[in-house]
mmCIF file of C-alpha atoms in Angstrom:
data_model
loop_
_atom_site.group_PDB
_atom_site.id
_atom_site.type_symbol
_atom_site.label_atom_id
_atom_site.label_comp_id
_atom_site.label_asym_id
_atom_site.label_seq_id
_atom_site.Cartn_x
_atom_site.Cartn_y
_atom_site.Cartn_z
ATOM 1 C CA MET V 1 -10.388 12.744 89.200
ATOM 2 C CA VAL V 2 -12.643 13.317 92.214
ATOM 3 C CA THR V 3 -11.480 16.957 92.359
ATOM 4 C CA ARG V 4 -12.195 17.492 88.718
ATOM 5 C CA THR V 5 -15.662 15.992 89.007
ATOM 6 C CA PHE V 6 -16.356 18.238 91.977
ATOM 7 C CA PHE V 7 -15.259 21.326 89.980
ATOM 8 C CA ASP V 8 -17.296 20.325 86.859
ATOM 9 C CA ASN V 9 -20.441 19.796 89.058
ATOM 10 C CA ASN V 10 -19.945 23.222 90.615
ATOM 11 C CA LEU V 11 -19.483 24.869 87.220
ATOM 12 C CA LYS V 12 -22.625 23.126 85.920
ATOM 13 C CA GLU V 13 -24.580 24.352 88.949
ATOM 14 C CA LEU V 14 -23.283 27.876 88.417
ATOM 15 C CA LYS V 15 -24.370 27.845 84.807
ATOM 16 C CA GLU V 16 -27.780 26.506 85.803
ATOM 17 C CA LYS V 17 -28.188 29.349 88.275
ATOM 18 C CA VAL V 18 -27.379 31.835 85.539
ATOM 19 C CA LEU V 19 -30.016 30.216 83.253
ATOM 20 C CA HIS V 20 -32.614 30.323 86.116
ATOM 21 C CA MET V 21 -31.859 33.951 86.735
ATOM 22 C CA GLY V 22 -32.236 34.598 83.006
ATOM 23 C CA ASP V 23 -35.645 33.008 83.066
ATOM 24 C CA GLU V 24 -36.800 35.107 85.987
ATOM 25 C CA ALA V 25 -35.663 38.302 84.234
ATOM 26 C CA LYS V 26 -37.478 37.223 81.107
ATOM 27 C CA LYS V 27 -40.651 36.691 83.096
ATOM 28 C CA ALA V 28 -40.233 40.086 84.688
ATOM 29 C CA VAL V 29 -39.838 41.732 81.276
ATOM 30 C CA ILE V 30 -42.907 39.975 79.882
ATOM 31 C CA LEU V 31 -44.982 40.988 82.914
ATOM 32 C CA SER V 32 -43.813 44.554 82.593
ATOM 33 C CA MET V 33 -44.965 44.715 79.016
ATOM 34 C CA GLU V 34 -48.330 43.182 79.981
ATOM 35 C CA SER V 35 -48.631 45.844 82.629
ATOM 36 C CA LEU V 36 -48.015 48.530 79.964
ATOM 37 C CA VAL V 37 -50.380 47.143 77.314
ATOM 38 C CA GLU V 38 -53.132 46.407 79.881
ATOM 39 C CA GLN V 39 -52.419 49.560 81.981
ATOM 40 C CA ASP V 40 -52.374 47.165 85.003
ATOM 41 C CA SER V 41 -50.746 48.854 87.965
ATOM 42 C CA ASP V 42 -50.874 45.629 90.026
ATOM 43 C CA LYS V 43 -48.645 43.822 87.510
ATOM 44 C CA ALA V 44 -46.391 46.835 87.348
ATOM 45 C CA GLN V 45 -46.033 46.803 91.167
ATOM 46 C CA ALA V 46 -45.334 42.993 91.057
ATOM 47 C CA VAL V 47 -42.431 43.516 88.697
ATOM 48 C CA ILE V 48 -40.970 46.224 90.974
ATOM 49 C CA ALA V 49 -41.391 44.134 94.062
ATOM 50 C CA GLY V 50 -39.887 41.102 92.470
ATOM 51 C CA ASP V 51 -36.650 42.731 91.452
ATOM 52 C CA ASN V 52 -35.106 42.021 94.934
ATOM 53 C CA LYS V 53 -35.361 38.247 94.142
ATOM 54 C CA ILE V 54 -33.310 38.680 90.964
ATOM 55 C CA ASP V 55 -30.825 40.881 92.709
ATOM 56 C CA HIS V 56 -30.394 38.202 95.366
ATOM 57 C CA MET V 57 -29.880 35.581 92.658
ATOM 58 C CA ASP V 58 -27.054 37.728 91.147
ATOM 59 C CA GLU V 59 -25.429 37.967 94.558
ATOM 60 C CA GLU V 60 -25.596 34.168 95.027
ATOM 61 C CA ILE V 61 -23.891 33.689 91.661
ATOM 62 C CA ASN V 62 -21.223 36.167 92.464
ATOM 63 C CA GLU V 63 -20.512 34.539 95.799
ATOM 64 C CA GLN V 64 -20.387 30.993 94.298
ATOM 65 C CA ALA V 65 -18.078 32.162 91.512
ATOM 66 C CA ILE V 66 -15.703 33.898 93.888
ATOM 67 C CA LEU V 67 -15.626 30.857 96.140
ATOM 68 C CA LEU V 68 -14.814 28.596 93.143
ATOM 69 C CA ILE V 69 -11.962 30.829 92.131
ATOM 70 C CA ALA V 70 -10.600 31.001 95.664
ATOM 71 C CA LYS V 71 -10.847 27.274 96.307
ATOM 72 C CA GLU V 72 -9.889 25.765 92.948
ATOM 73 C CA SER V 73 -7.576 28.423 91.458
ATOM 74 C CA PRO V 74 -8.837 27.712 87.947
ATOM 75 C CA VAL V 75 -6.811 28.745 84.811
ATOM 76 C CA ALA V 76 -7.413 29.092 81.097
ATOM 77 C CA THR V 77 -10.842 27.792 79.954
ATOM 78 C CA ASP V 78 -12.008 26.988 83.423
ATOM 79 C CA LEU V 79 -11.383 30.463 84.608
ATOM 80 C CA ARG V 80 -13.097 31.929 81.515
ATOM 81 C CA LYS V 81 -16.243 29.910 82.291
ATOM 82 C CA ILE V 82 -16.468 31.407 85.740
ATOM 83 C CA ILE V 83 -15.739 34.919 84.483
ATOM 84 C CA ALA V 84 -18.308 34.540 81.782
ATOM 85 C CA ALA V 85 -20.911 33.453 84.290
ATOM 86 C CA LEU V 86 -20.264 36.491 86.397
ATOM 87 C CA ARG V 87 -20.489 38.872 83.359
ATOM 88 C CA VAL V 88 -23.613 37.193 82.085
ATOM 89 C CA SER V 89 -25.335 37.397 85.383
ATOM 90 C CA SER V 90 -24.509 41.113 85.594
ATOM 91 C CA GLU V 91 -26.068 41.682 82.162
ATOM 92 C CA ILE V 92 -29.228 39.722 83.246
ATOM 93 C CA GLU V 93 -29.503 41.864 86.316
ATOM 94 C CA ARG V 94 -29.485 44.933 84.157
ATOM 95 C CA ILE V 95 -32.152 43.445 81.947
ATOM 96 C CA ALA V 96 -34.277 42.945 85.040
ATOM 97 C CA ASP V 97 -33.721 46.611 85.844
ATOM 98 C CA MET V 98 -35.139 47.530 82.466
ATOM 99 C CA ALA V 99 -38.340 45.531 83.317
ATOM 100 C CA VAL V 100 -38.567 47.635 86.460
ATOM 101 C CA ASN V 101 -38.181 50.777 84.374
ATOM 102 C CA ILE V 102 -40.954 49.704 82.011
ATOM 103 C CA ALA V 103 -43.204 48.955 84.959
ATOM 104 C CA LYS V 104 -42.507 52.445 86.417
ATOM 105 C CA SER V 105 -43.378 53.970 83.081
ATOM 106 C CA THR V 106 -46.680 52.118 83.207
ATOM 107 C CA LEU V 107 -47.386 53.720 86.560
ATOM 108 C CA HIS V 108 -46.385 57.191 85.292
ATOM 109 C CA ILE V 109 -48.880 56.923 82.443
ATOM 110 C CA GLY V 110 -51.597 55.539 84.734
ATOM 111 C CA GLY V 111 -54.969 55.176 83.282
ATOM 112 C CA GLU V 112 -54.622 57.859 80.576
ATOM 113 C CA LYS V 113 -56.026 56.661 77.243
ATOM 114 C CA TYR V 114 -53.308 55.796 74.791
ATOM 115 C CA ILE V 115 -52.873 57.971 71.787
ATOM 116 C CA LYS V 116 -52.768 54.790 69.719
ATOM 117 C CA GLU V 117 -53.011 51.093 70.331
ATOM 118 C CA ILE V 118 -49.792 49.614 71.723
ATOM 119 C CA ILE V 119 -48.770 47.150 69.011
ATOM 120 C CA GLU V 120 -45.310 47.880 67.706
ATOM 121 C CA ILE V 121 -43.642 48.207 71.093
ATOM 122 C CA PRO V 122 -44.419 44.635 72.127
ATOM 123 C CA LYS V 123 -43.186 43.432 68.676
ATOM 124 C CA MET V 124 -39.876 45.128 69.318
ATOM 125 C CA LEU V 125 -39.748 43.430 72.760
ATOM 126 C CA GLU V 126 -40.502 40.066 71.157
ATOM 127 C CA ILE V 127 -37.325 40.313 69.124
ATOM 128 C CA SER V 128 -35.248 41.283 72.169
ATOM 129 C CA LEU V 129 -36.687 38.372 74.135
ATOM 130 C CA GLU V 130 -35.910 35.898 71.302
ATOM 131 C CA MET V 131 -32.358 37.237 71.337
ATOM 132 C CA LEU V 132 -32.223 36.778 75.125
ATOM 133 C CA SER V 133 -33.430 33.146 74.890
ATOM 134 C CA ASP V 134 -30.849 32.370 72.175
ATOM 135 C CA SER V 135 -27.964 34.111 74.045
ATOM 136 C CA LEU V 136 -28.757 32.147 77.243
ATOM 137 C CA THR V 137 -28.881 28.903 75.199
ATOM 138 C CA SER V 138 -25.571 29.800 73.620
ATOM 139 C CA PHE V 139 -24.088 30.424 77.027
ATOM 140 C CA TYR V 140 -25.190 27.067 78.455
ATOM 141 C CA ALA V 141 -24.132 25.131 75.252
ATOM 142 C CA GLU V 142 -20.969 27.230 74.784
ATOM 143 C CA ASP V 143 -22.056 27.858 71.220
ATOM 144 C CA ALA V 144 -20.263 30.825 69.688
ATOM 145 C CA HIS V 145 -22.046 30.465 66.332
ATOM 146 C CA LEU V 146 -25.450 30.833 67.997
ATOM 147 C CA ALA V 147 -24.094 33.798 69.998
ATOM 148 C CA LYS V 148 -23.040 35.619 66.875
ATOM 149 C CA LYS V 149 -26.342 34.821 65.134
ATOM 150 C CA CYS V 150 -28.221 36.252 68.131
ATOM 151 C CA ALA V 151 -26.192 39.454 68.185
ATOM 152 C CA GLN V 152 -26.942 40.125 64.582
ATOM 153 C CA ARG V 153 -30.667 40.580 65.321
ATOM 154 C CA ASP V 154 -29.776 43.612 67.439
ATOM 155 C CA ASP V 155 -29.822 45.667 64.238
ATOM 156 C CA GLU V 156 -33.590 44.804 63.905
ATOM 157 C CA VAL V 157 -34.209 46.124 67.387
ATOM 158 C CA ASP V 158 -32.236 49.325 66.716
ATOM 159 C CA GLU V 159 -34.141 49.938 63.462
ATOM 160 C CA MET V 160 -37.535 49.559 65.148
ATOM 161 C CA TYR V 161 -36.334 51.775 67.974
ATOM 162 C CA GLY V 162 -35.358 54.608 65.672
ATOM 163 C CA ARG V 163 -38.616 54.325 63.740
ATOM 164 C CA LEU V 164 -40.772 54.299 66.900
ATOM 165 C CA ILE V 165 -39.002 57.284 68.519
ATOM 166 C CA LYS V 166 -39.473 59.279 65.351
ATOM 167 C CA GLU V 167 -43.212 58.359 65.301
ATOM 168 C CA LEU V 168 -43.739 59.121 68.950
ATOM 169 C CA MET V 169 -41.940 62.485 68.789
ATOM 170 C CA GLY V 170 -44.194 63.412 65.799
ATOM 171 C CA TYR V 171 -47.190 63.142 68.005
ATOM 172 C CA ILE V 172 -46.127 65.873 70.454
ATOM 173 C CA PRO V 173 -47.085 68.835 68.228
ATOM 174 C CA GLN V 174 -50.458 67.194 67.454
ATOM 175 C CA LYS V 175 -51.256 66.029 71.048
ATOM 176 C CA PRO V 176 -49.415 68.314 73.474
ATOM 177 C CA THR V 177 -51.608 67.318 76.356
ATOM 178 C CA ALA V 178 -50.218 63.739 75.922
ATOM 179 C CA THR V 179 -46.605 64.752 76.207
ATOM 180 C CA ASN V 180 -46.071 62.832 79.421
ATOM 181 C CA GLN V 181 -47.519 59.611 77.915
ATOM 182 C CA ILE V 182 -45.560 60.088 74.740
ATOM 183 C CA THR V 183 -42.301 60.643 76.687
ATOM 184 C CA GLN V 184 -42.870 57.576 78.817
ATOM 185 C CA LEU V 185 -43.615 55.420 75.802
ATOM 186 C CA ALA V 186 -40.323 56.737 74.208
ATOM 187 C CA PHE V 187 -38.528 55.729 77.461
ATOM 188 C CA VAL V 188 -40.066 52.242 77.174
ATOM 189 C CA CYS V 189 -38.680 51.956 73.643
ATOM 190 C CA ARG V 190 -35.266 52.949 74.968
ATOM 191 C CA TYR V 191 -35.462 50.305 77.751
ATOM 192 C CA ILE V 192 -36.268 47.626 75.190
ATOM 193 C CA GLU V 193 -33.368 48.844 72.998
ATOM 194 C CA ARG V 194 -31.165 48.490 76.085
ATOM 195 C CA ILE V 195 -32.375 44.907 76.626
ATOM 196 C CA GLY V 196 -31.117 44.126 73.121
ATOM 197 C CA ASP V 197 -27.791 45.731 73.977
ATOM 198 C CA HIS V 198 -27.423 43.726 77.222
ATOM 199 C CA THR V 199 -28.328 40.538 75.342
ATOM 200 C CA THR V 200 -25.640 41.339 72.774
ATOM 201 C CA ASN V 201 -23.165 41.709 75.634
ATOM 202 C CA ILE V 202 -24.177 38.207 76.792
ATOM 203 C CA ALA V 203 -23.403 36.865 73.280
ATOM 204 C CA GLU V 204 -20.021 38.660 73.439
ATOM 205 C CA ASN V 205 -19.167 36.916 76.702
ATOM 206 C CA VAL V 206 -20.146 33.592 75.203
ATOM 207 C CA ILE V 207 -17.612 34.163 72.348
ATOM 208 C CA TYR V 208 -15.064 35.185 75.009
ATOM 209 C CA LEU V 209 -15.817 31.963 76.929
ATOM 210 C CA VAL V 210 -15.263 29.854 73.787
ATOM 211 C CA THR V 211 -12.342 31.670 72.131
ATOM 212 C CA GLY V 212 -10.706 33.612 74.934
ATOM 213 C CA LYS V 213 -10.967 36.793 72.849
ATOM 214 C CA ASN V 214 -13.085 39.901 73.440
ATOM 215 C CA TYR V 215 -15.324 40.914 70.544
ATOM 216 C CA ASP V 216 -17.509 43.984 70.036
ATOM 217 C CA LEU V 217 -20.498 42.641 68.229
ATOM 218 C CA ASN V 218 -22.059 46.065 68.058
ATOM 219 C CA ALA V 219 -19.109 47.430 65.994
#
């Protein structure tokens, strides 16, 4: 019983570290979008500088998970919980990388006046962040139903992505001198679309955790 309690406590700690890492990645993404909208290079640089912290959190989670497997030799559901934590932390690390990419696009655009007010891109990100919050909640609660519901919203992100890319590309013939800006904004849309994909992958891992089966929720 003592051994089981020790293992459960370590699993709980592992999950809480994953949640904390998710919160940090979410903050980085929000800050990167603020840097874009406000054309604030200081905020962009802060996102880039802060990525090492999230990478370090990912490493800590990996080390703790490997140690748990080595010491406890878990099987079945217990092993799936550890594997899911590893997979989810990996997806979160990639989401944080997207925040860095958005920040870099902000720096590439610099102080150049935007061809139009940046409104739709933050709305697209808002959906992706709602998905991220729900997917992390589903991970902690081991709620497969919420995970599936979260993944279904990825279609909204994909639809907005397609529409925004078409709109941005349409500006190039009209404003050829703004090609760099337009291209960077298109990249940002792509990074947000990737955040949605990584979030869907988190949801897939929650379903794997609960059922033991791998599902492609993008299919």
